[in-house]
Amino acid sequence: MPAAETSNQAVAAILRGIGEYLAMQDVPFKPRAYEKAALAIDGLEEEVAAAYRKGGVKALEAIPGVGASIAEKIGEFVTTGRIKYYEELKRKTPVDLSELSRIEGLGPKSVKKLYQKLGVRTIDELERAAKSGKIAGIEGFGEKSEEKILKSIGFAKQSATGGAGGGQRFILGYAMPQIRDIQERLAAVPGAQRVTIAGSARRRRDTIGDADLLAVSKQPDAIMEAFVSTPGVVSVIAHGATKSSIKLRSGLNVDLRVVAPESYGAALNYFTGSKDHNVALRRIAVAKGWKLNEYGLFKAGTGATGGEQRIAGRTEEEIYRAFGMDYIEPELRENTGEIEAARRHALPKLVGYSDLQGDLQVQTDWTDGAESIESMARQAAARGLSYIAITDHTKRLAMTHGLDEKRIVKQWAEIDRVQKKLRGKITILKGTECDILKDGSLDLPDEILAKLDVTGVSVHSHFTLPRTEQTARVLRAIGNPHVDILFHPTGRIINRREAIDLDMEAIIAEARRTKTVLEINAFPERSDLRDEYVRQCTAAGVKLSIDSDAHHSRHYDHLEYGIAQARRGWAEKKDIINTRSADAMLRCLK
Ligand code: DGT
Ligand code: CA
Ligand code: CA
Ligand code: ZN
């Protein structure tokens, strides 16, 4: 995301950095204050940058643990992209603390000591010092800690490129544009006949371990050469005639394989996976006396002549056909029943990537969104949507300037005004993203909810309630007869926050009973509901919506990833309410 520089994570990181430099200089108390503020901001739902732009320092001081002086520094960061105080601290002790403090067992104090005694400022200098045995000689370190430091350096270097921290997987929606850029570049190389995305990215898993590309080319050398010189490559892991691997600055590894045209389908099938799907297919081949690999599907040679006979391999379709199966969409290839269904010709007809007519969760500058109602509506129309619901936050989210009863009524007048202007272009529905309070009651009174077209509700606080309490809370909320949609039902944020502890079976059963729609939130780090819950919903006949949760018009582009998760959950067009016209969609609500 282009705005990532002022994300809560970026703000928290710089505050944490200040705390670390202060700790290094033995300043009392202050380090803890910065650390606490960083922690609070990390866990916030609302974007502090947006809160500051709207409400100034006052809005920031409303955050527990953020006092006047820290609030001011956050403000400076949001407006200028830097904090002078931080830069002064860094100048005083010019060590790369953010890098060095990633080394296990190295706190600010030991970093300071290593700087004073050995002049260590960077990881490379640390490595040199450790390898030459100088660290073991320093009081308080010893040989054991030197060894430990060396080990930890190896790990820190591996995960130093950001994007996803140590051992973490990459979020599909943010990796995909990078992968598509490479795909496009390669497709333009002379001789390239096909360049396709394979692996988990083609299956549209919400996260990917690495990216896999497959190409058919008349000039394999040229495409490999272009691949290893992709802009943004930090290292070339392998450079061969048929397989190369690179690492991008974001930390993402990308594999490219070049295959022969007659094997393209077989290779695509093999490298799309999943591994479990592949294994199951291969087993079926073996049972028939066939052989399936990345080169093709083969029948053992018959009679005296011997030799294998190719049954299929040029396309995936012909391979599935040879097995007597319907074509299996990549999103389904997880060996969770798709093979049996393909044999019985009983696969779902998945919701398509251009099936959405509307978006039911859109934020505006009335709260923490970046654009006006009119701008969000125009941009939605430009993207081919025929309706959106304006669903700004409610008052409990004070930092986002959440709407109370009075302001939401004012907002309706503005929606009416914009609607008049854009009549015929797009329908703007009145909605809310109403906070579910701790006890399951709602942040707006029923009289208001009754007047809305679309009432969405969501959990933005008390994420750690125990399962029974959390489940009861959400059940109570969706039991409200005005509540239409449960937004981002599990609250997870990939690589950052666990899902809240919910008895999903109970939630799905109650959604079914009360005709509450569950959302597939398309925001890449949310992807919430996730695939397995989507599948449980479709199986139970619970209706779903796919929403962008846009806080900026460019976020409409995320809808694609929500559709992907819906498909991974076997959802059909009829399961998704916003594949319908506005009128038909509204009839699906309570
Ligand atoms: P990822 O990268 O962890 O998100 O997951 P994938 O599915 O992209 O896995 P990756 O990149 O290791 O390999 C790409 C595909 O290659 C994988 O989906 C299936 C195939 N593949 C890799 N290793 C094996 C294997 O040992 N056996 C079989 N049958 N297929 C494999
Ligand atoms: Ca992969
Ligand atoms: Ca791979
Ligand atoms: Zn929001």
JSON list of N, CA and C in Angstrom, two decimals, residues 268-316:
[
{"chain": "A", "resi": 268, "resn": "LEU", "atom": "N", "xyz": [1.98, -27.03, -15.62]},
{"chain": "A", "resi": 268, "resn": "LEU", "atom": "CA", "xyz": [1.13, -26.06, -14.92]},
{"chain": "A", "resi": 268, "resn": "LEU", "atom": "C", "xyz": [0.35, -26.77, -13.81]},
{"chain": "A", "resi": 269, "resn": "ASN", "atom": "N", "xyz": [-0.16, -27.94, -14.15]},
{"chain": "A", "resi": 269, "resn": "ASN", "atom": "CA", "xyz": [-0.91, -28.71, -13.15]},
{"chain": "A", "resi": 269, "resn": "ASN", "atom": "C", "xyz": [-0.01, -29.08, -11.98]},
{"chain": "A", "resi": 270, "resn": "TYR", "atom": "N", "xyz": [1.18, -29.54, -12.29]},
{"chain": "A", "resi": 270, "resn": "TYR", "atom": "CA", "xyz": [2.10, -29.96, -11.24]},
{"chain": "A", "resi": 270, "resn": "TYR", "atom": "C", "xyz": [2.49, -28.78, -10.36]},
{"chain": "A", "resi": 271, "resn": "PHE", "atom": "N", "xyz": [2.88, -27.67, -10.99]},
{"chain": "A", "resi": 271, "resn": "PHE", "atom": "CA", "xyz": [3.41, -26.55, -10.20]},
{"chain": "A", "resi": 271, "resn": "PHE", "atom": "C", "xyz": [2.31, -25.65, -9.63]},
{"chain": "A", "resi": 272, "resn": "THR", "atom": "N", "xyz": [1.07, -25.93, -9.99]},
{"chain": "A", "resi": 272, "resn": "THR", "atom": "CA", "xyz": [-0.02, -25.21, -9.32]},
{"chain": "A", "resi": 272, "resn": "THR", "atom": "C", "xyz": [-0.34, -25.91, -8.01]},
{"chain": "A", "resi": 273, "resn": "GLY", "atom": "N", "xyz": [-0.18, -27.22, -7.99]},
{"chain": "A", "resi": 273, "resn": "GLY", "atom": "CA", "xyz": [-0.49, -27.94, -6.76]},
{"chain": "A", "resi": 273, "resn": "GLY", "atom": "C", "xyz": [-1.97, -27.94, -6.47]},
{"chain": "A", "resi": 274, "resn": "SER", "atom": "N", "xyz": [-2.40, -28.02, -5.24]},
{"chain": "A", "resi": 274, "resn": "SER", "atom": "CA", "xyz": [-1.48, -28.18, -4.12]},
{"chain": "A", "resi": 274, "resn": "SER", "atom": "C", "xyz": [-0.80, -29.55, -4.18]},
{"chain": "A", "resi": 275, "resn": "LYS", "atom": "N", "xyz": [0.18, -29.69, -3.36]},
{"chain": "A", "resi": 275, "resn": "LYS", "atom": "CA", "xyz": [0.87, -30.96, -3.30]},
{"chain": "A", "resi": 275, "resn": "LYS", "atom": "C", "xyz": [-0.13, -32.10, -3.03]},
{"chain": "A", "resi": 276, "resn": "ASP", "atom": "N", "xyz": [-1.05, -31.86, -2.11]},
{"chain": "A", "resi": 276, "resn": "ASP", "atom": "CA", "xyz": [-2.03, -32.91, -1.77]},
{"chain": "A", "resi": 276, "resn": "ASP", "atom": "C", "xyz": [-2.92, -33.26, -2.97]},
{"chain": "A", "resi": 277, "resn": "HIS", "atom": "N", "xyz": [-3.28, -32.24, -3.72]},
{"chain": "A", "resi": 277, "resn": "HIS", "atom": "CA", "xyz": [-4.09, -32.46, -4.93]},
{"chain": "A", "resi": 277, "resn": "HIS", "atom": "C", "xyz": [-3.27, -33.28, -5.94]},
{"chain": "A", "resi": 278, "resn": "ASN", "atom": "N", "xyz": [-2.01, -32.91, -6.11]},
{"chain": "A", "resi": 278, "resn": "ASN", "atom": "CA", "xyz": [-1.14, -33.63, -7.04]},
{"chain": "A", "resi": 278, "resn": "ASN", "atom": "C", "xyz": [-1.01, -35.10, -6.65]},
{"chain": "A", "resi": 279, "resn": "VAL", "atom": "N", "xyz": [-0.77, -35.31, -5.36]},
{"chain": "A", "resi": 279, "resn": "VAL", "atom": "CA", "xyz": [-0.56, -36.68, -4.88]},
{"chain": "A", "resi": 279, "resn": "VAL", "atom": "C", "xyz": [-1.81, -37.52, -5.15]},
{"chain": "A", "resi": 280, "resn": "ALA", "atom": "N", "xyz": [-2.98, -36.93, -4.89]},
{"chain": "A", "resi": 280, "resn": "ALA", "atom": "CA", "xyz": [-4.23, -37.66, -5.10]},
{"chain": "A", "resi": 280, "resn": "ALA", "atom": "C", "xyz": [-4.42, -38.00, -6.59]},
{"chain": "A", "resi": 281, "resn": "LEU", "atom": "N", "xyz": [-4.10, -37.04, -7.47]},
{"chain": "A", "resi": 281, "resn": "LEU", "atom": "CA", "xyz": [-4.23, -37.30, -8.91]},
{"chain": "A", "resi": 281, "resn": "LEU", "atom": "C", "xyz": [-3.27, -38.41, -9.35]},
{"chain": "A", "resi": 282, "resn": "ARG", "atom": "N", "xyz": [-2.04, -38.31, -8.83]},
{"chain": "A", "resi": 282, "resn": "ARG", "atom": "CA", "xyz": [-1.05, -39.30, -9.23]},
{"chain": "A", "resi": 282, "resn": "ARG", "atom": "C", "xyz": [-1.46, -40.71, -8.81]},
{"chain": "A", "resi": 283, "resn": "ARG", "atom": "N", "xyz": [-2.08, -40.77, -7.62]},
{"chain": "A", "resi": 283, "resn": "ARG", "atom": "CA", "xyz": [-2.54, -42.06, -7.14]},
{"chain": "A", "resi": 283, "resn": "ARG", "atom": "C", "xyz": [-3.59, -42.67, -8.08]},
{"chain": "A", "resi": 284, "resn": "ILE", "atom": "N", "xyz": [-4.48, -41.82, -8.55]},
{"chain": "A", "resi": 284, "resn": "ILE", "atom": "CA", "xyz": [-5.51, -42.30, -9.47]},
{"chain": "A", "resi": 284, "resn": "ILE", "atom": "C", "xyz": [-4.85, -42.79, -10.76]},
{"chain": "A", "resi": 285, "resn": "ALA", "atom": "N", "xyz": [-3.84, -42.05, -11.22]},
{"chain": "A", "resi": 285, "resn": "ALA", "atom": "CA", "xyz": [-3.12, -42.47, -12.43]},
{"chain": "A", "resi": 285, "resn": "ALA", "atom": "C", "xyz": [-2.50, -43.85, -12.23]},
{"chain": "A", "resi": 286, "resn": "VAL", "atom": "N", "xyz": [-1.82, -43.99, -11.12]},
{"chain": "A", "resi": 286, "resn": "VAL", "atom": "CA", "xyz": [-1.15, -45.26, -10.84]},
{"chain": "A", "resi": 286, "resn": "VAL", "atom": "C", "xyz": [-2.15, -46.42, -10.80]},
{"chain": "A", "resi": 287, "resn": "ALA", "atom": "N", "xyz": [-3.30, -46.17, -10.20]},
{"chain": "A", "resi": 287, "resn": "ALA", "atom": "CA", "xyz": [-4.33, -47.22, -10.12]},
{"chain": "A", "resi": 287, "resn": "ALA", "atom": "C", "xyz": [-4.80, -47.65, -11.51]},
{"chain": "A", "resi": 288, "resn": "LYS", "atom": "N", "xyz": [-4.69, -46.73, -12.48]},
{"chain": "A", "resi": 288, "resn": "LYS", "atom": "CA", "xyz": [-5.09, -47.06, -13.85]},
{"chain": "A", "resi": 288, "resn": "LYS", "atom": "C", "xyz": [-3.92, -47.62, -14.64]},
{"chain": "A", "resi": 289, "resn": "GLY", "atom": "N", "xyz": [-2.77, -47.73, -14.00]},
{"chain": "A", "resi": 289, "resn": "GLY", "atom": "CA", "xyz": [-1.58, -48.18, -14.71]},
{"chain": "A", "resi": 289, "resn": "GLY", "atom": "C", "xyz": [-0.94, -47.06, -15.53]},
{"chain": "A", "resi": 290, "resn": "TRP", "atom": "N", "xyz": [-1.26, -45.80, -15.18]},
{"chain": "A", "resi": 290, "resn": "TRP", "atom": "CA", "xyz": [-0.69, -44.65, -15.88]},
{"chain": "A", "resi": 290, "resn": "TRP", "atom": "C", "xyz": [0.38, -44.00, -15.03]},
{"chain": "A", "resi": 291, "resn": "LYS", "atom": "N", "xyz": [0.99, -42.99, -15.63]},
{"chain": "A", "resi": 291, "resn": "LYS", "atom": "CA", "xyz": [1.98, -42.22, -14.89]},
{"chain": "A", "resi": 291, "resn": "LYS", "atom": "C", "xyz": [1.73, -40.73, -15.13]},
{"chain": "A", "resi": 292, "resn": "LEU", "atom": "N", "xyz": [1.68, -39.96, -14.05]},
{"chain": "A", "resi": 292, "resn": "LEU", "atom": "CA", "xyz": [1.47, -38.50, -14.18]},
{"chain": "A", "resi": 292, "resn": "LEU", "atom": "C", "xyz": [2.66, -37.78, -13.55]},
{"chain": "A", "resi": 293, "resn": "ASN", "atom": "N", "xyz": [3.28, -36.91, -14.31]},
{"chain": "A", "resi": 293, "resn": "ASN", "atom": "CA", "xyz": [4.33, -36.06, -13.73]},
{"chain": "A", "resi": 293, "resn": "ASN", "atom": "C", "xyz": [4.30, -34.70, -14.44]},
{"chain": "A", "resi": 294, "resn": "GLU", "atom": "N", "xyz": [5.33, -33.90, -14.19]},
{"chain": "A", "resi": 294, "resn": "GLU", "atom": "CA", "xyz": [5.29, -32.54, -14.75]},
{"chain": "A", "resi": 294, "resn": "GLU", "atom": "C", "xyz": [5.50, -32.52, -16.27]},
{"chain": "A", "resi": 295, "resn": "TYR", "atom": "N", "xyz": [5.78, -33.69, -16.87]},
{"chain": "A", "resi": 295, "resn": "TYR", "atom": "CA", "xyz": [5.98, -33.74, -18.32]},
{"chain": "A", "resi": 295, "resn": "TYR", "atom": "C", "xyz": [4.72, -34.20, -19.06]},
{"chain": "A", "resi": 296, "resn": "GLY", "atom": "N", "xyz": [3.85, -34.89, -18.37]},
{"chain": "A", "resi": 296, "resn": "GLY", "atom": "CA", "xyz": [2.64, -35.34, -19.05]},
{"chain": "A", "resi": 296, "resn": "GLY", "atom": "C", "xyz": [1.97, -36.49, -18.32]},
{"chain": "A", "resi": 297, "resn": "LEU", "atom": "N", "xyz": [0.89, -36.96, -18.95]},
{"chain": "A", "resi": 297, "resn": "LEU", "atom": "CA", "xyz": [0.20, -38.15, -18.46]},
{"chain": "A", "resi": 297, "resn": "LEU", "atom": "C", "xyz": [0.50, -39.27, -19.46]},
{"chain": "A", "resi": 298, "resn": "PHE", "atom": "N", "xyz": [1.03, -40.39, -18.97]},
{"chain": "A", "resi": 298, "resn": "PHE", "atom": "CA", "xyz": [1.53, -41.43, -19.86]},
{"chain": "A", "resi": 298, "resn": "PHE", "atom": "C", "xyz": [0.92, -42.79, -19.54]},
{"chain": "A", "resi": 299, "resn": "LYS", "atom": "N", "xyz": [0.81, -43.57, -20.61]},
{"chain": "A", "resi": 299, "resn": "LYS", "atom": "CA", "xyz": [0.39, -44.97, -20.48]},
{"chain": "A", "resi": 299, "resn": "LYS", "atom": "C", "xyz": [1.64, -45.80, -20.72]},
{"chain": "A", "resi": 300, "resn": "ALA", "atom": "N", "xyz": [1.84, -46.83, -19.91]},
{"chain": "A", "resi": 300, "resn": "ALA", "atom": "CA", "xyz": [3.03, -47.67, -20.12]},
{"chain": "A", "resi": 300, "resn": "ALA", "atom": "C", "xyz": [2.95, -48.31, -21.50]},
{"chain": "A", "resi": 301, "resn": "GLY", "atom": "N", "xyz": [4.10, -48.52, -22.13]},
{"chain": "A", "resi": 301, "resn": "GLY", "atom": "CA", "xyz": [4.12, -49.10, -23.46]},
{"chain": "A", "resi": 301, "resn": "GLY", "atom": "C", "xyz": [3.53, -50.50, -23.45]},
{"chain": "A", "resi": 302, "resn": "THR", "atom": "N", "xyz": [2.84, -50.87, -24.54]},
{"chain": "A", "resi": 302, "resn": "THR", "atom": "CA", "xyz": [2.23, -52.19, -24.58]},
{"chain": "A", "resi": 302, "resn": "THR", "atom": "C", "xyz": [3.00, -53.07, -25.56]},
{"chain": "A", "resi": 303, "resn": "GLY", "atom": "N", "xyz": [2.93, -54.39, -25.35]},
{"chain": "A", "resi": 303, "resn": "GLY", "atom": "CA", "xyz": [3.53, -55.35, -26.28]},
{"chain": "A", "resi": 303, "resn": "GLY", "atom": "C", "xyz": [5.03, -55.25, -26.32]},
{"chain": "A", "resi": 304, "resn": "ALA", "atom": "N", "xyz": [5.58, -55.78, -27.36]},
{"chain": "A", "resi": 304, "resn": "ALA", "atom": "CA", "xyz": [7.03, -55.93, -27.45]},
{"chain": "A", "resi": 304, "resn": "ALA", "atom": "C", "xyz": [7.74, -54.61, -27.72]},
{"chain": "A", "resi": 305, "resn": "THR", "atom": "N", "xyz": [7.01, -53.66, -28.35]},
{"chain": "A", "resi": 305, "resn": "THR", "atom": "CA", "xyz": [7.67, -52.42, -28.72]},
{"chain": "A", "resi": 305, "resn": "THR", "atom": "C", "xyz": [8.04, -51.57, -27.52]},
{"chain": "A", "resi": 306, "resn": "GLY", "atom": "N", "xyz": [7.29, -51.72, -26.41]},
{"chain": "A", "resi": 306, "resn": "GLY", "atom": "CA", "xyz": [7.57, -50.94, -25.20]},
{"chain": "A", "resi": 306, "resn": "GLY", "atom": "C", "xyz": [7.39, -49.46, -25.45]},
{"chain": "A", "resi": 307, "resn": "GLY", "atom": "N", "xyz": [8.04, -48.64, -24.62]},
{"chain": "A", "resi": 307, "resn": "GLY", "atom": "CA", "xyz": [7.95, -47.19, -24.78]},
{"chain": "A", "resi": 307, "resn": "GLY", "atom": "C", "xyz": [6.65, -46.65, -24.22]},
{"chain": "A", "resi": 308, "resn": "GLU", "atom": "N", "xyz": [6.73, -45.45, -23.67]},
{"chain": "A", "resi": 308, "resn": "GLU", "atom": "CA", "xyz": [5.54, -44.85, -23.07]},
{"chain": "A", "resi": 308, "resn": "GLU", "atom": "C", "xyz": [4.71, -44.16, -24.14]},
{"chain": "A", "resi": 309, "resn": "GLN", "atom": "N", "xyz": [3.42, -44.10, -23.85]},
{"chain": "A", "resi": 309, "resn": "GLN", "atom": "CA", "xyz": [2.55, -43.41, -24.79]},
{"chain": "A", "resi": 309, "resn": "GLN", "atom": "C", "xyz": [1.93, -42.22, -24.07]},
{"chain": "A", "resi": 310, "resn": "ARG", "atom": "N", "xyz": [2.08, -41.02, -24.66]},
{"chain": "A", "resi": 310, "resn": "ARG", "atom": "CA", "xyz": [1.54, -39.82, -24.02]},
{"chain": "A", "resi": 310, "resn": "ARG", "atom": "C", "xyz": [0.02, -39.76, -24.20]},
{"chain": "A", "resi": 311, "resn": "ILE", "atom": "N", "xyz": [-0.69, -39.64, -23.09]},
{"chain": "A", "resi": 311, "resn": "ILE", "atom": "CA", "xyz": [-2.15, -39.52, -23.16]},
{"chain": "A", "resi": 311, "resn": "ILE", "atom": "C", "xyz": [-2.55, -38.05, -23.18]},
{"chain": "A", "resi": 312, "resn": "ALA", "atom": "N", "xyz": [-1.88, -37.26, -22.39]},
{"chain": "A", "resi": 312, "resn": "ALA", "atom": "CA", "xyz": [-2.24, -35.84, -22.27]},
{"chain": "A", "resi": 312, "resn": "ALA", "atom": "C", "xyz": [-1.06, -35.07, -21.71]},
{"chain": "A", "resi": 313, "resn": "GLY", "atom": "N", "xyz": [-1.14, -33.74, -21.80]},
{"chain": "A", "resi": 313, "resn": "GLY", "atom": "CA", "xyz": [-0.06, -32.92, -21.22]},
{"chain": "A", "resi": 313, "resn": "GLY", "atom": "C", "xyz": [0.00, -31.50, -21.73]},
{"chain": "A", "resi": 314, "resn": "ARG", "atom": "N", "xyz": [-0.58, -31.25, -22.91]},
{"chain": "A", "resi": 314, "resn": "ARG", "atom": "CA", "xyz": [-0.47, -29.92, -23.48]},
{"chain": "A", "resi": 314, "resn": "ARG", "atom": "C", "xyz": [-1.33, -28.90, -22.73]},
{"chain": "A", "resi": 315, "resn": "THR", "atom": "N", "xyz": [-2.50, -29.34, -22.27]},
{"chain": "A", "resi": 315, "resn": "THR", "atom": "CA", "xyz": [-3.35, -28.45, -21.48]},
{"chain": "A", "resi": 315, "resn": "THR", "atom": "C", "xyz": [-3.81, -29.17, -20.21]},
{"chain": "A", "resi": 316, "resn": "GLU", "atom": "N", "xyz": [-4.20, -28.39, -19.21]},
{"chain": "A", "resi": 316, "resn": "GLU", "atom": "CA", "xyz": [-4.74, -28.99, -17.98]},
{"chain": "A", "resi": 316, "resn": "GLU", "atom": "C", "xyz": [-6.08, -29.65, -18.28]}
]
